[in-house]
Short mmCIF file of C-alpha atoms and ligand atoms in Angstrom, two decimals:
data_model
loop_
_atom_site.label_atom_id
_atom_site.label_comp_id
_atom_site.label_asym_id
_atom_site.label_seq_id
_atom_site.Cartn_x
_atom_site.Cartn_y
_atom_site.Cartn_z
CA UNK A 1 6.23 20.31 24.31
CA UNK A 2 5.17 18.95 20.99
CA UNK A 3 1.88 16.75 21.36
CA UNK A 4 0.34 14.69 18.50
CA UNK A 5 -2.01 11.92 17.91
CA UNK A 6 0.13 9.28 16.10
CA UNK A 7 -2.75 7.01 15.58
CA UNK A 8 -5.97 6.14 17.64
CA UNK A 9 -5.26 6.30 21.23
CA UNK A 10 -1.62 6.64 20.81
CA UNK A 11 -0.02 9.90 21.50
CA UNK A 12 3.42 11.46 20.96
CA UNK A 13 4.88 14.04 23.53
CA UNK A 14 8.17 15.40 22.39
CA UNK A 15 10.31 17.89 24.23
CA UNK A 16 12.97 19.66 22.80
CA UNK A 17 16.31 20.27 24.78
CA UNK A 18 19.16 22.84 23.70
CA UNK A 19 22.10 24.15 25.53
CA UNK A 20 23.09 20.77 26.73
CA UNK A 21 26.03 18.46 26.05
CA UNK A 22 24.49 14.97 25.47
CA UNK A 23 25.90 12.83 28.23
CA UNK A 24 27.84 15.55 29.11
CA UNK A 25 30.30 14.55 26.46
CA UNK A 26 28.78 15.09 22.69
CA UNK A 27 27.88 18.74 21.69
CA UNK A 28 24.55 19.03 19.73
CA UNK A 29 24.62 21.68 17.05
CA UNK A 30 21.02 21.22 16.33
CA UNK A 31 19.85 20.22 19.98
CA UNK A 32 17.82 16.92 20.70
CA UNK A 33 14.29 16.12 21.65
CA UNK A 34 12.96 13.83 24.02
CA UNK A 35 10.08 11.76 23.19
CA UNK A 36 7.65 9.88 25.07
CA UNK A 37 4.25 8.16 24.34
CA UNK A 38 0.89 7.40 25.67
CA UNK A 39 -0.96 4.36 24.70
CA UNK A 40 -4.63 4.38 26.04
CA UNK A 41 -6.51 1.28 26.07
CA UNK A 42 -8.96 0.67 28.96
CA UNK A 43 -5.72 1.18 30.91
CA UNK A 44 -2.93 3.71 30.13
CA UNK A 45 0.60 3.04 29.73
CA UNK A 46 3.34 5.78 29.37
CA UNK A 47 6.36 4.62 27.33
CA UNK A 48 9.74 6.28 27.79
CA UNK A 49 8.50 8.94 29.87
CA UNK A 50 10.17 12.28 29.92
CA UNK A 51 7.37 14.35 30.92
CA UNK A 52 8.44 16.23 34.07
CA UNK A 53 11.97 16.56 32.90
CA UNK A 54 11.58 20.02 34.07
CA UNK A 55 10.30 18.61 37.49
CA UNK A 56 6.90 20.33 37.38
CA UNK A 57 4.05 17.93 37.80
CA UNK A 58 1.47 20.66 36.30
CA UNK A 59 3.06 19.99 32.85
CA UNK A 60 2.09 16.27 33.04
CA UNK A 61 -1.51 17.16 34.34
CA UNK A 62 -1.92 19.80 31.53
CA UNK A 63 -0.83 17.39 28.70
CA UNK A 64 -2.80 14.36 30.09
CA UNK A 65 -5.97 16.57 30.60
CA UNK A 66 -5.74 17.61 26.93
CA UNK A 67 -6.07 14.16 25.88
CA UNK A 68 -8.58 13.13 28.17
CA UNK A 69 -6.56 11.17 30.62
CA UNK A 70 -6.60 11.26 34.36
CA UNK A 71 -3.65 10.61 36.68
CA UNK A 72 -5.25 7.69 38.26
CA UNK A 73 -5.88 6.18 34.80
CA UNK A 74 -2.15 5.59 34.43
CA UNK A 75 -1.41 2.10 35.21
CA UNK A 76 1.94 1.24 33.54
CA UNK A 77 5.25 3.12 33.00
CA UNK A 78 7.09 1.08 30.44
CA UNK A 79 10.72 1.72 30.95
CA UNK A 80 12.49 0.68 27.62
CA UNK A 81 15.79 2.10 29.06
CA UNK A 82 16.71 3.34 32.29
CA UNK A 83 19.32 6.09 31.19
CA UNK A 84 18.33 8.97 32.93
CA UNK A 85 17.08 11.11 29.90
CA UNK A 86 14.26 8.67 29.89
CA UNK A 87 13.68 7.43 33.41
CA UNK A 88 14.69 10.50 35.52
CA UNK A 89 11.24 11.71 35.67
CA UNK A 90 10.41 8.76 37.68
CA UNK A 91 11.73 10.63 40.82
CA UNK A 92 9.28 13.20 40.31
CA UNK A 93 6.13 11.06 39.21
CA UNK A 94 6.53 8.74 42.39
CA UNK A 95 5.96 12.05 44.28
CA UNK A 96 2.47 12.55 42.91
CA UNK A 97 1.43 9.07 42.82
CA UNK A 98 2.30 5.64 44.00
CA UNK A 99 -0.32 3.83 42.02
CA UNK A 100 1.62 2.62 38.93
CA UNK A 101 3.66 -0.30 37.96
CA UNK A 102 6.90 -0.09 35.95
CA UNK A 103 7.31 -2.57 33.18
CA UNK A 104 10.95 -3.43 32.44
CA UNK A 105 13.48 -6.25 31.92
CA UNK A 106 15.17 -7.97 34.58
CA UNK A 107 18.22 -6.26 34.40
CA UNK A 108 16.32 -2.99 34.30
CA UNK A 109 14.69 -3.72 37.55
CA UNK A 110 17.94 -4.00 39.33
CA UNK A 111 18.82 -0.55 37.89
CA UNK A 112 15.62 1.27 38.65
CA UNK A 113 15.85 0.22 42.40
CA UNK A 114 19.55 1.17 42.31
CA UNK A 115 18.62 4.61 40.81
CA UNK A 116 15.05 5.30 42.15
CA UNK A 117 14.59 3.17 45.50
CA UNK A 118 13.11 -0.09 46.49
CA UNK A 119 9.51 1.03 47.02
CA UNK A 120 8.54 0.76 43.17
CA UNK A 121 6.32 -1.85 41.89
CA UNK A 122 8.15 -3.50 39.11
CA UNK A 123 6.67 -6.17 36.55
CA UNK A 124 9.68 -7.86 34.80
CA UNK A 125 9.05 -8.83 31.37
CA UNK A 126 10.89 -11.27 29.05
CA UNK A 127 11.06 -11.48 25.10
CA UNK A 128 7.61 -11.95 23.79
CA UNK A 129 5.79 -11.29 27.05
CA UNK A 130 2.57 -9.22 26.41
CA UNK A 131 0.24 -6.67 28.36
CA UNK A 132 -3.46 -6.44 27.38
CA UNK A 133 -4.37 -2.81 28.17
CA UNK A 134 -8.03 -3.53 27.10
CA UNK A 135 -9.82 -1.58 24.25
CA UNK A 136 -7.86 -3.51 21.57
CA UNK A 137 -4.57 -2.32 22.81
CA UNK A 138 -1.85 -4.79 23.46
CA UNK A 139 1.84 -3.92 24.31
CA UNK A 140 4.62 -6.93 23.37
CA UNK A 141 8.05 -6.77 24.69
CA UNK A 142 11.13 -7.64 22.90
CA UNK A 143 14.73 -7.63 24.60
CA UNK A 144 17.49 -5.87 22.86
CA UNK A 145 20.28 -5.99 25.19
CA UNK A 146 23.25 -3.55 24.94
CA UNK A 147 21.90 -0.99 22.57
CA UNK A 148 23.55 0.79 24.27
CA UNK A 149 23.05 -0.32 27.94
CA UNK A 150 22.37 -3.62 28.97
CA UNK A 151 18.77 -3.48 30.03
CA UNK A 152 17.42 -2.18 26.80
CA UNK A 153 14.22 -3.60 25.11
CA UNK A 154 11.36 -2.38 22.30
CA UNK A 155 7.71 -2.27 23.00
CA UNK A 156 5.36 -3.08 20.17
CA UNK A 157 1.74 -2.33 20.06
CA UNK A 158 -0.06 -4.81 18.18
CA UNK A 159 -3.22 -3.35 16.95
CA UNK A 160 -1.52 -0.22 15.52
CA UNK A 161 1.94 -1.96 14.58
CA UNK A 162 3.76 0.60 16.37
CA UNK A 163 7.24 0.18 17.38
CA UNK A 164 8.89 1.94 20.51
CA UNK A 165 12.48 1.22 20.44
CA UNK A 166 13.64 4.16 22.72
CA UNK A 167 17.11 5.05 21.87
CA UNK A 168 17.29 2.84 18.63
CA UNK A 169 16.37 4.41 15.67
CA UNK A 170 16.76 7.70 17.40
CA UNK A 171 18.22 10.83 15.64
CA UNK A 172 19.74 14.02 17.11
CA UNK A 173 18.20 17.51 16.05
CA UNK A 174 15.11 19.30 17.95
CA UNK A 175 11.78 18.83 16.78
CA UNK A 176 9.51 21.58 15.82
CA UNK A 177 6.09 21.62 14.33
CA UNK A 178 7.16 18.67 11.95
CA UNK A 179 7.31 15.66 13.95
CA UNK A 180 6.69 12.88 11.28
CA UNK A 181 9.17 11.80 8.41
CA UNK A 182 6.63 12.89 5.85
CA UNK A 183 6.24 16.36 7.16
CA UNK A 184 9.95 17.28 6.79
CA UNK A 185 11.10 20.10 4.43
CA UNK A 186 13.99 19.38 2.36
CA UNK A 187 16.14 21.38 4.64
CA UNK A 188 14.99 19.55 7.71
CA UNK A 189 15.47 16.33 5.90
CA UNK A 190 19.12 17.23 5.23
CA UNK A 191 19.63 18.14 8.77
CA UNK A 192 18.33 14.89 10.34
CA UNK A 193 20.16 13.07 7.69
CA UNK A 194 23.56 14.36 9.33
CA UNK A 195 22.05 14.26 13.11
CA UNK A 196 20.96 10.79 12.40
CA UNK A 197 24.39 9.61 11.55
CA UNK A 198 25.63 11.94 14.41
CA UNK A 199 23.47 10.19 16.94
CA UNK A 200 24.32 6.64 15.68
CA UNK A 201 28.09 7.47 15.70
CA UNK A 202 28.27 9.21 19.01
CA UNK A 203 25.78 6.96 20.96
CA UNK A 204 25.41 3.62 19.14
CA UNK A 205 28.46 2.96 17.35
CA UNK A 206 30.30 0.91 20.09
CA UNK A 207 27.52 -1.71 20.13
CA UNK A 208 27.15 -2.14 16.31
CA UNK A 209 26.96 -5.71 16.84
CA UNK A 210 24.18 -5.74 19.03
CA UNK A 211 22.51 -3.05 17.05
CA UNK A 212 22.43 -5.44 13.99
CA UNK A 213 20.85 -8.10 16.37
CA UNK A 214 18.16 -5.71 17.27
CA UNK A 215 17.68 -4.94 13.64
CA UNK A 216 17.07 -8.69 12.74
CA UNK A 217 14.61 -8.71 15.76
CA UNK A 218 12.98 -5.65 14.34
CA UNK A 219 12.50 -7.01 10.91
CA UNK A 220 10.64 -10.13 12.45
CA UNK A 221 7.56 -7.58 13.15
CA UNK A 222 4.99 -5.77 10.98
CA UNK A 223 5.51 -2.20 11.53
CA UNK A 224 3.60 1.03 10.41
CA UNK A 225 5.11 3.37 12.94
CA UNK A 226 8.83 3.65 14.33
CA UNK A 227 8.60 6.04 17.41
CA UNK A 228 11.90 6.52 18.97
CA UNK A 229 12.86 8.23 22.00
CA UNK A 230 14.76 10.98 20.26
CA UNK A 231 14.28 12.93 16.97
CA UNK A 232 11.44 12.38 14.33
CA UNK A 233 8.83 9.68 14.20
CA UNK A 234 8.61 7.26 11.08
CA UNK A 235 5.36 6.65 9.29
CA UNK A 236 5.30 7.10 5.64
CA UNK A 237 8.46 4.66 5.53
CA UNK A 238 9.28 2.98 8.60
CA UNK A 239 11.90 1.08 7.15
CA UNK A 240 13.90 3.97 6.14
CA UNK A 241 15.49 4.38 9.57
CA UNK A 242 15.88 0.74 10.15
CA UNK A 243 17.79 0.43 6.72
CA UNK A 244 19.78 3.72 7.82
CA UNK A 245 20.94 1.95 11.20
CA UNK A 246 21.83 -1.29 9.20
CA UNK A 247 24.18 0.89 6.78
CA UNK A 248 25.69 2.61 9.36
CA UNK A 249 26.40 -0.59 11.61
CA UNK A 250 28.08 -1.92 8.28
CA UNK A 251 30.17 1.46 8.16
CA UNK A 252 31.18 0.88 11.52
CA UNK A 253 32.94 -2.49 10.34
CA UNK A 254 34.93 -0.91 7.37
CA UNK A 255 32.51 -0.29 4.79
CA UNK A 256 31.96 3.24 3.35
CA UNK A 257 31.10 5.65 0.80
CA UNK A 258 33.58 6.81 -2.26
CA UNK A 259 34.73 9.08 0.50
CA UNK A 260 37.72 10.23 2.33
CA UNK A 261 37.79 11.83 5.70
CA UNK A 262 40.88 13.82 6.70
CA UNK A 263 41.26 14.24 10.35
CA UNK A 264 44.05 16.90 10.70
CA UNK A 265 45.66 19.60 12.99
CA UNK A 266 48.63 21.85 12.41
CA UNK A 267 50.62 24.12 14.36
CA UNK A 268 52.35 26.46 11.98
CA UNK A 269 50.80 25.32 8.60
CA UNK A 270 53.37 22.84 7.50
CA UNK A 271 51.11 19.98 7.72
CA UNK A 272 48.25 22.06 6.65
CA UNK A 273 49.68 22.77 3.36
CA UNK A 274 49.90 18.87 2.62
CA UNK A 275 46.39 18.66 3.74
CA UNK A 276 45.25 21.03 1.19
CA UNK A 277 47.45 19.30 -1.32
CA UNK A 278 45.70 15.81 -0.51
CA UNK A 279 42.38 17.40 -0.89
CA UNK A 280 43.15 18.22 -4.51
CA UNK A 281 44.22 14.87 -5.40
CA UNK A 282 41.38 13.05 -3.88
CA UNK A 283 38.68 15.34 -5.68
CA UNK A 284 40.58 14.77 -8.91
CA UNK A 285 40.03 11.22 -8.42
CA UNK A 286 36.29 11.71 -8.16
CA UNK A 287 36.05 10.89 -4.36
CA UNK A 288 34.41 13.18 -1.91
CA UNK A 289 36.34 14.54 0.87
CA UNK A 290 35.40 15.77 4.68
CA UNK A 291 37.83 17.22 6.81
CA UNK A 292 37.75 17.49 10.38
CA UNK A 293 39.87 20.20 11.85
CA UNK A 294 41.48 19.52 15.41
CA UNK A 295 41.00 20.80 17.82
CA UNK A 296 38.72 23.41 16.50
CA UNK A 297 36.02 20.59 15.37
CA UNK A 298 34.62 18.53 18.18
CA UNK A 299 34.79 14.74 19.05
CA UNK A 300 31.34 14.52 18.06
CA UNK A 301 32.31 15.75 14.50
CA UNK A 302 35.29 13.48 14.39
CA UNK A 303 32.74 10.53 14.82
CA UNK A 304 30.06 11.59 12.48
CA UNK A 305 32.39 12.81 9.65
CA UNK A 306 34.68 9.64 9.79
CA UNK A 307 31.93 6.67 10.01
CA UNK A 308 30.48 6.93 6.43
CA UNK A 309 34.06 7.21 4.83
CA UNK A 310 35.76 4.11 3.32
CA UNK A 311 39.21 5.68 4.03
CA UNK A 312 40.41 7.98 6.82
CA UNK A 313 43.72 9.99 6.43
CA UNK A 314 45.41 11.14 9.52
CA UNK A 315 47.50 14.46 9.14
CA UNK A 316 49.20 15.77 12.11
CA UNK A 317 52.76 17.03 13.37
CA UNK A 318 54.98 15.77 15.71
CA UNK A 319 54.56 17.20 19.49
CA UNK A 320 56.84 16.24 21.90
CA UNK A 321 57.95 13.14 20.35
CA UNK A 322 54.43 11.96 19.68
CA UNK A 323 51.40 12.84 17.61
CA UNK A 324 49.96 16.57 18.02
CA UNK A 325 47.45 15.83 21.03
CA UNK A 326 44.27 16.96 19.43
CA UNK A 327 44.53 14.54 16.52
CA UNK A 328 45.85 11.79 18.73
CA UNK A 329 42.93 12.03 20.86
CA UNK A 330 40.40 12.09 17.76
CA UNK A 331 41.95 8.57 16.68
CA UNK A 332 41.81 7.12 20.10
CA UNK A 333 38.32 8.26 20.44
CA UNK A 334 37.39 6.48 17.17
CA UNK A 335 39.12 3.40 18.50
CA UNK A 336 37.35 3.44 21.58
CA UNK A 337 33.94 3.54 19.71
CA UNK A 338 35.30 0.60 17.90
CA UNK A 339 35.13 1.93 14.32
CA UNK A 340 37.15 -0.97 12.60
CA UNK A 341 38.31 -1.93 9.13
CA UNK A 342 39.11 1.19 7.47
CA UNK A 343 41.81 1.96 5.32
CA UNK A 344 44.31 4.68 6.33
CA UNK A 345 47.30 6.91 5.61
CA UNK A 346 49.28 8.93 7.86
CA UNK A 347 51.47 11.99 6.92
CA UNK A 348 52.80 14.98 9.14
CA UNK A 349 55.66 17.47 9.75
CA UNK A 350 58.15 15.48 12.23
CA UNK A 351 59.59 18.94 13.14
CA UNK A 352 63.22 18.06 13.68
CA UNK A 353 62.74 14.26 14.74
CA UNK A 354 59.28 12.84 14.44
CA UNK A 355 57.60 10.48 16.60
CA UNK A 356 53.86 10.93 15.48
CA UNK A 357 54.18 8.14 12.93
CA UNK A 358 55.05 5.80 15.87
CA UNK A 359 52.18 7.14 17.77
CA UNK A 360 49.81 6.57 15.06
CA UNK A 361 50.80 3.03 14.81
CA UNK A 362 50.56 2.37 18.07
CA UNK A 363 47.14 4.02 18.71
CA UNK A 364 45.73 1.70 15.90
CA UNK A 365 47.27 -1.30 17.16
CA UNK A 366 46.50 -0.95 20.96
CA UNK A 367 43.00 -0.07 20.31
CA UNK A 368 42.47 -3.26 17.89
CA UNK A 369 41.27 -1.19 15.07
CA UNK A 370 42.03 -3.47 12.47
CA UNK A 371 42.99 -0.51 10.17
CA UNK A 372 44.93 -1.28 7.14
CA UNK A 373 47.79 1.31 6.99
CA UNK A 374 48.68 2.06 3.24
CA UNK A 375 51.52 4.21 4.46
CA UNK A 376 52.95 6.52 7.22
CA UNK A 377 54.93 9.36 6.01
CA UNK A 378 56.80 11.94 8.45
CA UNK A 379 58.64 14.89 6.57
CA UNK A 380 61.36 17.09 8.46
CA UNK A 381 60.23 20.62 8.68
CA UNK A 382 58.32 21.78 5.57
CA UNK A 383 57.57 19.25 2.89
CA UNK A 384 60.10 19.18 0.09
CA UNK A 385 59.48 17.82 -3.54
CA UNK A 386 60.18 14.30 -2.64
CA UNK A 387 57.65 14.46 0.33
CA UNK A 388 55.06 15.80 -2.26
CA UNK A 389 55.70 12.84 -4.41
CA UNK A 390 55.61 10.30 -1.58
CA UNK A 391 52.28 11.52 -0.31
CA UNK A 392 50.77 11.75 -3.79
CA UNK A 393 51.72 8.26 -4.44
CA UNK A 394 50.30 7.00 -1.15
CA UNK A 395 47.01 8.74 -1.75
CA UNK A 396 46.46 7.20 -4.90
CA UNK A 397 47.45 3.53 -3.36
CA UNK A 398 44.86 4.55 -0.58
CA UNK A 399 42.37 5.34 -3.05
CA UNK A 400 42.97 2.36 -5.10
CA UNK A 401 42.35 0.07 -2.06
CA UNK A 402 38.70 1.39 -1.86
CA UNK A 403 37.84 2.10 -5.13
FE1 LIG B 1 18.32 8.43 25.22
FE2 LIG B 1 20.54 5.99 26.35
O1 LIG B 1 19.49 7.35 26.51
#
């Protein structure tokens, strides 16, 4: 557990978790941190608690002791978000004391009771409500529904201008000695840039519209610190992660870099040959290329590497009269996450009869992705000269459409 004083009376406790698949679904090549915060006025509030994730109250006692807080000083548990990575510890905490009040939205109240029982005291707060902890510390609460559960809110400490947005503005990637944005080495910064977009695309993207509303609300506050529930903490440039989230939300609705992502799979190399041919054309036109090979790469990679591209090429052969399933599943996952408005192109070996092209069009249509299909090309067996010409022409039209 990392422990740091953020500012006078405000502490961050951060615990790394590796060897887990986030939400039992998204692989985490660089792990994730779970951050909780303590605000010490006359009364003490714990925000987004993860202390006791390991189920050992001694961990909590030790950390509190080191910052001069006794168990009986804790008056409030602020639950910005009920998902179990942030609230699961309530189960353990209520075994060691009953003398605390949970602070949460009305929606969260119902969920907390459903998960942790009816015997908890819960203070329901609405947008703009506040709690005075004494000694100059005042907490304000701002509802941010559906980022990404319905009960979510942000907490803001007025005197230090600290924002506690829980999942919002979070990043994947474990946090070691360098907890703050201004402490990162260039290598760490590069890692968090990728892990930020991985987190957004895997966890938040479906709710881009609600994220945008939360960003508008965030921008009404004067902020010195952004202290999320996952990843690094922002103090030298707190607007950076807010700007990142705004840009990623725009990417969700069709904008993107001068960059093409190729989602591809190949059984015996016929389609792979044309993927390599395509990469060269794209690079020669001055576009960046990202490739996602399926099923080798993960669904997390699919979302992470697709989001910031303005164009997506789907390359896959026909399999049992439909699209090669690993690529079809990837496209379906993108549709479920509501990544809309991209320009796209399909090509692949049709084997002897085809069917993947129709499947491609069906997935885009049925998922309401609103992707503009520039072309869809099936070739029988291995690509012949006319298929090379067709694909080159289609790629050039794809690139023209986003240039
Ligand atoms: Fe970090 Fe939605 O939980």
